[in-house]
C-alpha cells in the first residue's frame, strides 16, 4: 500500500476530522514522525507545522479505505458473499477456565484468558488494552498491561471510547517487542493499515489482534453522566458492571437497573455512524457477547489466531463448545453485521 505526501490539513483535517468521521482512535497522533499532532478532546489536533509526509492519512482507518485490499492483506483473499461477518476459519463459544478471570470479565473472559495464556507462555511481553481512569469511575483509558495482574484489572467492558492505540506509543518507548492488542473494529482496522503501510516500528511488535464486536460506542458524558448518574440516580462509584443484553444492564452491589437501547442511542458517538464493521472483521480473533450468558462468542479468523486459540485451549485456559447450539447468537451476529454494512441513508458523504 502506498500513500501520497499530502498535508494533515488537506487530508484528515478536511475529510475526516471536519466531516465528523474521525473515530478518535489516535493512530495519526502515534505515527506522526514529527510529533506534529496531539490528542485533544478525542480528536487529533495540529500543534506544529505539518511536514507533509502523508503518513497520518496513510494510517487513518477512516481515510481511503478499501475492504478488498485489507482482506487480501490479512487473509490472502476477499470474503465470499456468504461470509456475512467476514472471513473466518472457526466459530466457537468459549469461556475462560480460571475463576480469577470469570470474576472480572465481561462475557466468558476469552479476551483476558488468551492474553494471560500468551503472557505466561512468553508469546507476548505486554498487551494493549483498556484500563479505568483513576479520576473518573468507569472512564476507559488506554493501557499497556505488562503483568497478569494488570491484564485482569483491565478485563470487562466500558462502553465509552477508549483510544487504545495511544498506548502503542508507551509500548514503543518501553521497547516492547511482542505485544498483543485488544480493541474495537475501528482500532483493529487502524493497526491493519499501519501494517499495510509497512510502518515497521509500529507494526512489527504486534503478535496478534483480538477484536471486540461493537455496535457503537457511547459518550461518557451522555451515557454515564447524564443517563446513569442523573436519570437513573446511581453514583458512578457504585457501578460494578455494565453489559448489553437486548438492553443496557447497569449493576451495582444491590440492584440492576436497565436502559432501553433505543433510549441509549441518543448518547451514541456520531462517528460510529460511519462504521461498517460490527465484528472486527480483520482481527485474528473476534469476541462478542451476542446475548450469551457467561460465554464469549468467538470468531477465529486467521492462522495465527487459530494457533493461539488451540494452544490456549490445550493448555487448559479455555472451555470450548460448538456454536450450532447457540443459533440465536449466530443469527444476531449475521443480522448486526449486515446492518452495519449498510450505511444510514442520511449519512453525509
Ligand atoms: C464499546 C463496546 C461495544 C461493544 N458492543 C458489543 C455488541 O454490540 N455486541 C457484542 O456482542 N459485543 C459487544 N462488545 C464486546 C463485549 O462487550 C466483550 O468485550 C466481548 O464479548 C469479549 O468478552 P470477554 O469476556 O471475552 O472479554 P474480557 O475478557 O472481559 O476482555 C475485554 C477486553 O476489552 C477491553 N476493553 C474494555 N472496554 C474497552 C473499550 N471501551 N474499548 C476498547 N477495549 C476495551 C478490556 O481492556 C479487555 O482487554 C462491545 C465492546 C465494547 C468495548
Tab-separated table of C-alpha atoms and ligand atoms in Angstrom:
chain	number	residue	atom	x	y	z
A	1	UNK	CA	0.000	0.000	0.000
A	2	UNK	CA	1.338	3.427	-0.872
A	3	UNK	CA	0.471	6.905	0.297
A	4	UNK	CA	0.724	10.431	-1.044
A	5	UNK	CA	2.689	13.229	0.526
A	6	UNK	CA	-0.217	15.483	1.358
A	7	UNK	CA	-0.638	17.587	4.474
A	8	UNK	CA	-2.751	16.714	7.504
A	9	UNK	CA	-4.950	19.752	6.799
A	10	UNK	CA	-5.637	18.644	3.204
A	11	UNK	CA	-6.360	15.029	4.123
A	12	UNK	CA	-7.504	14.165	7.630
A	13	UNK	CA	-8.210	17.738	8.691
A	14	UNK	CA	-10.737	18.248	5.883
A	15	UNK	CA	-12.231	14.899	5.086
A	16	UNK	CA	-12.037	13.070	8.403
A	17	UNK	CA	-11.967	15.477	11.357
A	18	UNK	CA	-14.078	18.346	9.980
A	19	UNK	CA	-16.581	15.949	8.401
A	20	UNK	CA	-17.212	14.180	11.719
A	21	UNK	CA	-15.787	10.859	10.509
A	22	UNK	CA	-12.897	10.849	12.964
A	23	UNK	CA	-13.372	7.994	15.433
A	24	UNK	CA	-10.691	9.404	17.706
A	25	UNK	CA	-8.532	6.259	17.598
A	26	UNK	CA	-5.356	8.338	17.884
A	27	UNK	CA	-3.419	6.395	15.230
A	28	UNK	CA	-2.369	9.553	13.353
A	29	UNK	CA	-1.057	11.056	16.591
A	30	UNK	CA	1.043	7.971	17.356
A	31	UNK	CA	2.536	7.502	13.868
A	32	UNK	CA	3.343	11.139	13.031
A	33	UNK	CA	7.172	11.022	12.822
A	34	UNK	CA	7.477	14.724	13.615
A	35	UNK	CA	5.139	14.829	16.632
A	36	UNK	CA	3.001	17.442	14.905
A	37	UNK	CA	-0.221	16.080	16.328
A	38	UNK	CA	-1.648	15.879	19.798
A	39	UNK	CA	-4.720	14.061	21.025
A	40	UNK	CA	-7.111	16.692	22.334
A	41	UNK	CA	-10.696	16.117	23.420
A	42	UNK	CA	-10.977	12.910	21.444
A	43	UNK	CA	-9.526	14.220	18.152
A	44	UNK	CA	-6.099	14.853	16.621
A	45	UNK	CA	-5.020	18.448	16.718
A	46	UNK	CA	-2.120	20.017	14.846
A	47	UNK	CA	0.289	21.589	17.345
A	48	UNK	CA	3.239	22.176	14.980
A	49	UNK	CA	3.502	22.934	11.289
A	50	UNK	CA	2.723	19.767	9.295
A	51	UNK	CA	5.801	18.369	7.495
A	52	UNK	CA	3.579	16.931	4.718
A	53	UNK	CA	4.866	13.340	4.917
A	54	UNK	CA	1.355	11.893	4.425
A	55	UNK	CA	1.876	9.112	6.989
A	56	UNK	CA	-1.052	10.177	9.179
A	57	UNK	CA	-3.524	9.872	6.313
A	58	UNK	CA	-1.963	6.590	5.176
A	59	UNK	CA	-2.573	5.040	8.599
A	60	UNK	CA	-6.020	6.516	9.281
A	61	UNK	CA	-8.788	3.882	9.320
A	62	UNK	CA	-11.328	6.438	8.087
A	63	UNK	CA	-9.338	7.709	5.106
A	64	UNK	CA	-9.144	5.984	1.690
A	65	UNK	CA	-10.327	2.613	2.929
A	66	UNK	CA	-10.595	-0.472	0.733
A	67	UNK	CA	-12.084	-3.701	2.129
A	68	UNK	CA	-10.728	-5.886	-0.727
A	69	UNK	CA	-7.215	-4.540	-0.219
A	70	UNK	CA	-7.380	-5.062	3.537
A	71	UNK	CA	-8.872	-8.561	3.265
A	72	UNK	CA	-6.265	-9.599	0.730
A	73	UNK	CA	-3.563	-8.309	3.053
A	74	UNK	CA	-4.851	-10.134	6.147
A	75	UNK	CA	-6.331	-13.318	4.650
A	76	UNK	CA	-4.854	-13.525	1.165
A	77	UNK	CA	-8.344	-13.343	-0.302
A	78	UNK	CA	-11.546	-11.355	-0.231
A	79	UNK	CA	-14.531	-12.540	1.724
A	80	UNK	CA	-17.147	-14.586	-0.100
A	81	UNK	CA	-20.700	-13.278	-0.418
A	82	UNK	CA	-21.775	-15.935	2.073
A	83	UNK	CA	-19.251	-14.748	4.686
A	84	UNK	CA	-21.512	-12.043	6.015
A	85	UNK	CA	-19.409	-11.323	9.094
A	86	UNK	CA	-16.075	-11.548	7.342
A	87	UNK	CA	-13.502	-14.233	6.607
A	88	UNK	CA	-13.117	-16.889	9.318
A	89	UNK	CA	-11.757	-20.359	9.990
A	90	UNK	CA	-13.755	-21.428	13.043
A	91	UNK	CA	-16.679	-20.271	15.145
A	92	UNK	CA	-16.838	-21.344	18.771
A	93	UNK	CA	-18.413	-20.354	22.039
A	94	UNK	CA	-15.853	-20.299	24.811
A	95	UNK	CA	-15.105	-19.251	28.348
A	96	UNK	CA	-12.011	-18.901	30.469
A	97	UNK	CA	-11.470	-21.693	32.949
A	98	UNK	CA	-9.815	-19.707	35.718
A	99	UNK	CA	-12.103	-18.185	38.348
A	100	UNK	CA	-9.900	-15.107	38.637
A	101	UNK	CA	-10.866	-14.319	35.003
A	102	UNK	CA	-14.536	-15.266	35.272
A	103	UNK	CA	-14.932	-12.987	38.298
A	104	UNK	CA	-13.879	-9.857	36.398
A	105	UNK	CA	-14.537	-10.450	32.699
A	106	UNK	CA	-17.382	-9.181	30.542
A	107	UNK	CA	-18.781	-12.338	28.965
A	108	UNK	CA	-16.727	-15.542	29.006
A	109	UNK	CA	-13.326	-13.925	29.505
A	110	UNK	CA	-11.878	-15.228	26.239
A	111	UNK	CA	-10.019	-11.974	25.568
A	112	UNK	CA	-8.446	-11.925	29.018
A	113	UNK	CA	-7.839	-15.693	29.029
A	114	UNK	CA	-5.942	-15.535	25.742
A	115	UNK	CA	-3.823	-12.616	26.939
A	116	UNK	CA	-2.940	-14.386	30.191
A	117	UNK	CA	-2.007	-17.553	28.318
A	118	UNK	CA	0.139	-15.638	25.830
A	119	UNK	CA	1.907	-13.705	28.586
A	120	UNK	CA	2.574	-16.807	30.688
A	121	UNK	CA	3.856	-18.699	27.637
A	122	UNK	CA	6.176	-15.820	26.715
A	123	UNK	CA	4.416	-15.268	23.377
A	124	UNK	CA	3.911	-11.625	24.352
A	125	UNK	CA	5.615	-9.255	26.763
A	126	UNK	CA	2.678	-6.853	27.012
A	127	UNK	CA	-0.867	-6.210	25.885
A	128	UNK	CA	-2.543	-3.025	24.802
A	129	UNK	CA	-5.950	-2.982	26.443
A	130	UNK	CA	-8.303	-0.510	28.094
A	131	UNK	CA	-7.874	0.374	31.742
A	132	UNK	CA	-10.001	2.504	34.020
A	133	UNK	CA	-9.185	6.084	34.903
A	134	UNK	CA	-8.066	6.811	38.461
A	135	UNK	CA	-10.063	10.045	38.445
A	136	UNK	CA	-13.362	9.155	36.802
A	137	UNK	CA	-15.273	5.956	37.604
A	138	UNK	CA	-15.856	3.662	34.618
A	139	UNK	CA	-13.966	6.063	32.326
A	140	UNK	CA	-11.834	3.946	29.971
A	141	UNK	CA	-8.221	4.817	29.258
A	142	UNK	CA	-5.643	3.162	27.002
A	143	UNK	CA	-3.290	0.899	28.916
A	144	UNK	CA	-0.152	-1.075	28.215
A	145	UNK	CA	-0.540	-4.063	30.541
A	146	UNK	CA	2.675	-5.925	31.283
A	147	UNK	CA	1.677	-8.269	34.114
A	148	UNK	CA	-1.146	-10.803	34.641
A	149	UNK	CA	-2.493	-8.560	37.413
A	150	UNK	CA	-2.743	-5.589	35.041
A	151	UNK	CA	-4.440	-7.693	32.363
A	152	UNK	CA	-7.016	-8.829	34.936
A	153	UNK	CA	-7.567	-5.271	36.197
A	154	UNK	CA	-8.423	-4.185	32.630
A	155	UNK	CA	-10.872	-7.042	31.983
A	156	UNK	CA	-14.563	-6.279	31.343
A	157	UNK	CA	-16.186	-3.690	29.081
A	158	UNK	CA	-16.567	0.051	29.387
A	159	UNK	CA	-18.979	1.288	26.729
A	160	UNK	CA	-17.396	4.653	26.037
A	161	UNK	CA	-14.488	5.123	23.678
A	162	UNK	CA	-11.014	4.105	24.753
A	163	UNK	CA	-8.333	5.104	22.223
A	164	UNK	CA	-6.261	2.010	22.996
A	165	UNK	CA	-3.831	2.721	20.140
A	166	UNK	CA	-2.415	5.645	22.123
A	167	UNK	CA	-0.804	3.046	24.409
A	168	UNK	CA	1.278	1.886	21.449
A	169	UNK	CA	3.481	4.940	21.982
A	170	UNK	CA	4.249	3.697	25.502
A	171	UNK	CA	4.969	0.191	24.177
A	172	UNK	CA	7.456	1.601	21.665
A	173	UNK	CA	9.037	3.779	24.356
A	174	UNK	CA	9.474	0.725	26.590
A	175	UNK	CA	10.909	-1.202	23.599
A	176	UNK	CA	8.267	-3.931	23.928
A	177	UNK	CA	8.952	-6.383	21.118
A	178	UNK	CA	5.928	-8.667	21.416
A	179	UNK	CA	2.603	-7.045	22.002
A	180	UNK	CA	-1.000	-8.158	21.781
A	181	UNK	CA	-3.781	-5.707	21.044
A	182	UNK	CA	-7.402	-5.686	22.149
A	183	UNK	CA	-9.755	-3.141	20.652
A	184	UNK	CA	-12.822	-2.120	18.723
A	185	UNK	CA	-13.275	-2.723	14.958
A	186	UNK	CA	-12.043	0.779	14.043
A	187	UNK	CA	-8.864	0.211	16.046
A	188	UNK	CA	-8.197	-3.201	14.517
A	189	UNK	CA	-8.626	-1.591	11.126
A	190	UNK	CA	-6.112	1.133	12.056
A	191	UNK	CA	-3.499	-1.436	13.047
A	192	UNK	CA	-4.039	-3.323	9.806
A	193	UNK	CA	-3.466	-0.027	7.970
A	194	UNK	CA	-0.239	0.518	9.889
A	195	UNK	CA	0.834	-2.993	8.853
A	196	UNK	CA	-0.238	-2.480	5.231
A	197	UNK	CA	1.709	0.737	5.084
A	198	UNK	CA	4.810	-1.140	6.244
A	199	UNK	CA	5.454	1.119	9.229
A	200	UNK	CA	7.776	-1.478	10.763
A	201	UNK	CA	8.490	0.316	14.022
A	202	UNK	CA	4.780	0.230	14.888
A	203	UNK	CA	3.688	-2.902	13.057
A	204	UNK	CA	6.418	-5.370	13.986
A	205	UNK	CA	5.735	-5.751	17.724
A	206	UNK	CA	2.156	-6.942	17.210
A	207	UNK	CA	1.846	-10.689	17.674
A	208	UNK	CA	-1.932	-10.895	17.458
A	209	UNK	CA	-5.025	-8.695	17.464
A	210	UNK	CA	-8.156	-9.507	19.440
A	211	UNK	CA	-11.128	-7.583	18.092
A	212	UNK	CA	-14.290	-6.787	20.017
A	213	UNK	CA	-17.697	-6.863	18.399
A	214	UNK	CA	-19.174	-3.394	18.603
A	215	UNK	CA	-22.494	-1.885	17.520
A	216	UNK	CA	-21.435	1.554	18.700
A	217	UNK	CA	-19.670	3.413	21.488
A	218	UNK	CA	-21.400	5.919	23.748
A	219	UNK	CA	-20.170	9.241	25.030
A	220	UNK	CA	-19.177	9.181	28.688
A	221	UNK	CA	-20.950	12.480	29.289
A	222	UNK	CA	-24.172	11.185	27.740
A	223	UNK	CA	-24.380	7.577	28.890
A	224	UNK	CA	-22.599	7.678	32.214
A	225	UNK	CA	-23.072	11.217	33.495
A	226	UNK	CA	-26.452	12.172	32.051
A	227	UNK	CA	-28.174	8.824	31.938
A	228	UNK	CA	-26.686	6.567	34.597
A	229	UNK	CA	-25.931	9.257	37.181
A	230	UNK	CA	-28.637	11.848	36.595
A	231	UNK	CA	-31.536	9.854	35.160
A	232	UNK	CA	-31.076	6.552	36.964
A	233	UNK	CA	-29.803	8.290	40.104
A	234	UNK	CA	-26.825	5.983	40.573
A	235	UNK	CA	-23.434	7.024	41.853
A	236	UNK	CA	-20.877	6.074	39.208
A	237	UNK	CA	-18.604	4.852	42.002
A	238	UNK	CA	-21.162	2.159	42.877
A	239	UNK	CA	-21.276	0.581	39.430
A	240	UNK	CA	-19.803	-2.882	39.374
A	241	UNK	CA	-20.561	-3.861	35.803
A	242	UNK	CA	-22.422	-2.793	32.692
A	243	UNK	CA	-23.431	-5.160	29.917
A	244	UNK	CA	-25.718	-5.132	26.894
A	245	UNK	CA	-28.173	-7.993	26.571
A	246	UNK	CA	-31.037	-6.585	24.494
A	247	UNK	CA	-30.879	-3.545	26.800
A	248	UNK	CA	-28.120	-1.953	28.839
A	249	UNK	CA	-27.815	-3.529	32.279
A	250	UNK	CA	-26.231	-1.376	34.973
A	251	UNK	CA	-25.264	-3.429	38.007
A	252	UNK	CA	-24.401	-2.149	41.462
A	253	UNK	CA	-23.848	-4.273	44.589
A	254	UNK	CA	-27.530	-4.049	45.482
A	255	UNK	CA	-29.506	-3.669	42.245
A	256	UNK	CA	-29.618	-3.953	38.453
A	257	UNK	CA	-31.099	-1.021	36.539
A	258	UNK	CA	-31.772	-1.044	32.807
A	259	UNK	CA	-31.621	1.398	29.912
A	260	UNK	CA	-33.538	0.532	26.729
A	261	UNK	CA	-31.153	0.562	23.764
A	262	UNK	CA	-33.473	2.902	21.858
A	263	UNK	CA	-33.092	5.443	24.674
A	264	UNK	CA	-29.321	4.991	24.901
A	265	UNK	CA	-28.967	5.666	21.150
A	266	UNK	CA	-29.075	9.435	21.755
A	267	UNK	CA	-25.718	9.065	23.538
A	268	UNK	CA	-24.024	7.096	20.728
A	269	UNK	CA	-20.915	8.741	19.295
A	270	UNK	CA	-21.687	10.382	15.969
A	271	UNK	CA	-18.610	8.973	14.253
A	272	UNK	CA	-19.835	5.413	14.892
A	273	UNK	CA	-22.481	6.030	12.226
A	274	UNK	CA	-19.706	5.868	9.630
A	275	UNK	CA	-18.542	2.427	10.808
A	276	UNK	CA	-19.419	-0.597	8.666
A	277	UNK	CA	-17.733	-3.290	10.741
A	278	UNK	CA	-19.625	-4.940	13.616
A	279	UNK	CA	-17.435	-7.926	14.341
A	280	UNK	CA	-13.841	-6.666	13.934
A	281	UNK	CA	-13.589	-8.461	10.618
A	282	UNK	CA	-9.836	-8.000	10.319
A	283	UNK	CA	-8.835	-9.268	13.757
A	284	UNK	CA	-7.008	-12.541	14.321
A	285	UNK	CA	-9.766	-13.458	16.756
A	286	UNK	CA	-13.047	-11.583	17.296
A	287	UNK	CA	-15.031	-11.765	20.528
A	288	UNK	CA	-18.546	-10.740	21.449
A	289	UNK	CA	-21.340	-11.391	23.886
A	290	UNK	CA	-24.223	-11.641	21.387
A	291	UNK	CA	-26.782	-12.238	24.096
A	292	UNK	CA	-24.922	-15.220	25.602
A	293	UNK	CA	-24.722	-15.525	29.359
A	294	UNK	CA	-21.220	-16.133	30.683
A	295	UNK	CA	-19.744	-17.242	27.364
A	296	UNK	CA	-17.907	-15.383	24.632
A	297	UNK	CA	-18.877	-15.907	21.010
A	298	UNK	CA	-15.511	-16.296	19.314
A	299	UNK	CA	-14.648	-15.965	15.633
A	300	UNK	CA	-11.245	-17.409	14.836
A	301	UNK	CA	-10.202	-15.744	11.614
A	302	UNK	CA	-6.509	-16.152	10.836
A	303	UNK	CA	-3.993	-18.986	11.035
A	304	UNK	CA	-2.200	-17.099	13.782
A	305	UNK	CA	-5.459	-16.756	15.707
A	306	UNK	CA	-6.217	-20.448	15.255
A	307	UNK	CA	-2.820	-21.492	16.555
A	308	UNK	CA	-3.080	-19.229	19.591
A	309	UNK	CA	-6.614	-20.336	20.436
A	310	UNK	CA	-5.830	-24.021	20.072
A	311	UNK	CA	-2.707	-23.747	22.256
A	312	UNK	CA	-4.662	-21.859	24.933
A	313	UNK	CA	-7.416	-24.477	24.859
A	314	UNK	CA	-4.941	-27.356	25.086
A	315	UNK	CA	-3.153	-25.646	27.980
A	316	UNK	CA	-6.468	-25.609	29.882
A	317	UNK	CA	-7.081	-21.872	29.737
A	318	UNK	CA	-10.400	-22.149	27.900
A	319	UNK	CA	-13.541	-24.280	27.803
A	320	UNK	CA	-14.962	-24.505	24.323
A	321	UNK	CA	-18.252	-25.633	22.830
A	322	UNK	CA	-19.698	-25.745	19.347
A	323	UNK	CA	-21.682	-22.842	18.002
A	324	UNK	CA	-24.685	-24.510	16.464
A	325	UNK	CA	-26.222	-24.927	19.929
A	326	UNK	CA	-26.436	-21.159	20.101
A	327	UNK	CA	-28.287	-20.358	16.914
A	328	UNK	CA	-29.671	-17.129	18.402
A	329	UNK	CA	-26.155	-15.688	18.753
A	330	UNK	CA	-25.170	-16.684	15.233
A	331	UNK	CA	-28.301	-15.092	13.777
A	332	UNK	CA	-27.694	-11.941	15.773
A	333	UNK	CA	-24.096	-11.783	14.531
A	334	UNK	CA	-25.282	-12.040	10.929
A	335	UNK	CA	-28.065	-9.502	11.435
A	336	UNK	CA	-25.863	-6.907	13.158
A	337	UNK	CA	-23.055	-7.350	10.630
A	338	UNK	CA	-25.421	-6.875	7.685
A	339	UNK	CA	-26.994	-3.848	9.339
A	340	UNK	CA	-23.609	-2.216	9.825
A	341	UNK	CA	-22.522	-2.798	6.245
A	342	UNK	CA	-25.480	-0.697	5.077
A	343	UNK	CA	-24.694	2.990	5.598
A	344	UNK	CA	-27.517	5.020	7.214
A	345	UNK	CA	-29.475	6.844	4.488
A	346	UNK	CA	-28.813	10.316	5.916
A	347	UNK	CA	-25.056	9.791	6.260
A	348	UNK	CA	-23.025	12.657	4.795
A	349	UNK	CA	-20.667	11.517	2.011
B	1	LIG	C1	-17.698	-0.128	23.088
B	1	LIG	C2	-18.004	-1.596	23.031
B	1	LIG	C3	-19.188	-2.026	22.449
B	1	LIG	C4	-19.479	-3.387	22.351
B	1	LIG	N1	-20.636	-3.771	21.757
B	1	LIG	C5	-20.922	-5.081	21.625
B	1	LIG	C6	-22.102	-5.500	20.951
B	1	LIG	O1	-22.884	-4.676	20.472
B	1	LIG	N2	-22.348	-6.829	20.854
B	1	LIG	C7	-21.473	-7.764	21.349
B	1	LIG	O2	-21.731	-8.972	21.224
B	1	LIG	N3	-20.325	-7.397	21.976
B	1	LIG	C8	-20.039	-6.097	22.130
B	1	LIG	N4	-18.877	-5.695	22.750
B	1	LIG	C9	-17.918	-6.726	23.178
B	1	LIG	C10	-18.218	-7.297	24.572
B	1	LIG	O3	-18.575	-6.279	25.481
B	1	LIG	C11	-16.984	-8.019	25.148
B	1	LIG	O4	-15.870	-7.168	25.132
B	1	LIG	C12	-16.632	-9.266	24.370
B	1	LIG	O5	-17.734	-10.155	24.378
B	1	LIG	C13	-15.441	-10.007	24.982
B	1	LIG	O6	-15.812	-10.513	26.211
B	1	LIG	P1	-14.758	-11.260	27.122
B	1	LIG	O7	-15.429	-11.643	28.402
B	1	LIG	O8	-14.114	-12.315	26.299
B	1	LIG	O9	-13.748	-10.058	27.363
B	1	LIG	P2	-12.849	-9.731	28.627
B	1	LIG	O10	-12.010	-10.912	28.942
B	1	LIG	O11	-13.688	-9.150	29.689
B	1	LIG	O12	-11.900	-8.607	27.993
B	1	LIG	C14	-12.412	-7.434	27.461
B	1	LIG	C15	-11.270	-6.638	26.868
B	1	LIG	O13	-11.795	-5.459	26.274
B	1	LIG	C16	-11.043	-4.318	26.655
B	1	LIG	N5	-11.941	-3.158	26.689
B	1	LIG	C17	-12.857	-2.832	27.624
B	1	LIG	N6	-13.516	-1.727	27.302
B	1	LIG	C18	-12.993	-1.300	26.133
B	1	LIG	C19	-13.244	-0.182	25.295
B	1	LIG	N7	-14.158	0.720	25.578
B	1	LIG	N8	-12.515	-0.065	24.164
B	1	LIG	C20	-11.552	-0.969	23.842
B	1	LIG	N9	-11.257	-2.040	24.619
B	1	LIG	C21	-11.982	-2.215	25.733
B	1	LIG	C22	-10.542	-4.678	28.040
B	1	LIG	O14	-9.407	-3.936	28.405
B	1	LIG	C23	-10.275	-6.180	27.911
B	1	LIG	O15	-8.974	-6.424	27.444
B	1	LIG	C24	-18.573	-4.346	22.881
B	1	LIG	C25	-17.385	-3.910	23.469
B	1	LIG	C26	-17.084	-2.550	23.541
B	1	LIG	C27	-15.778	-2.094	24.167
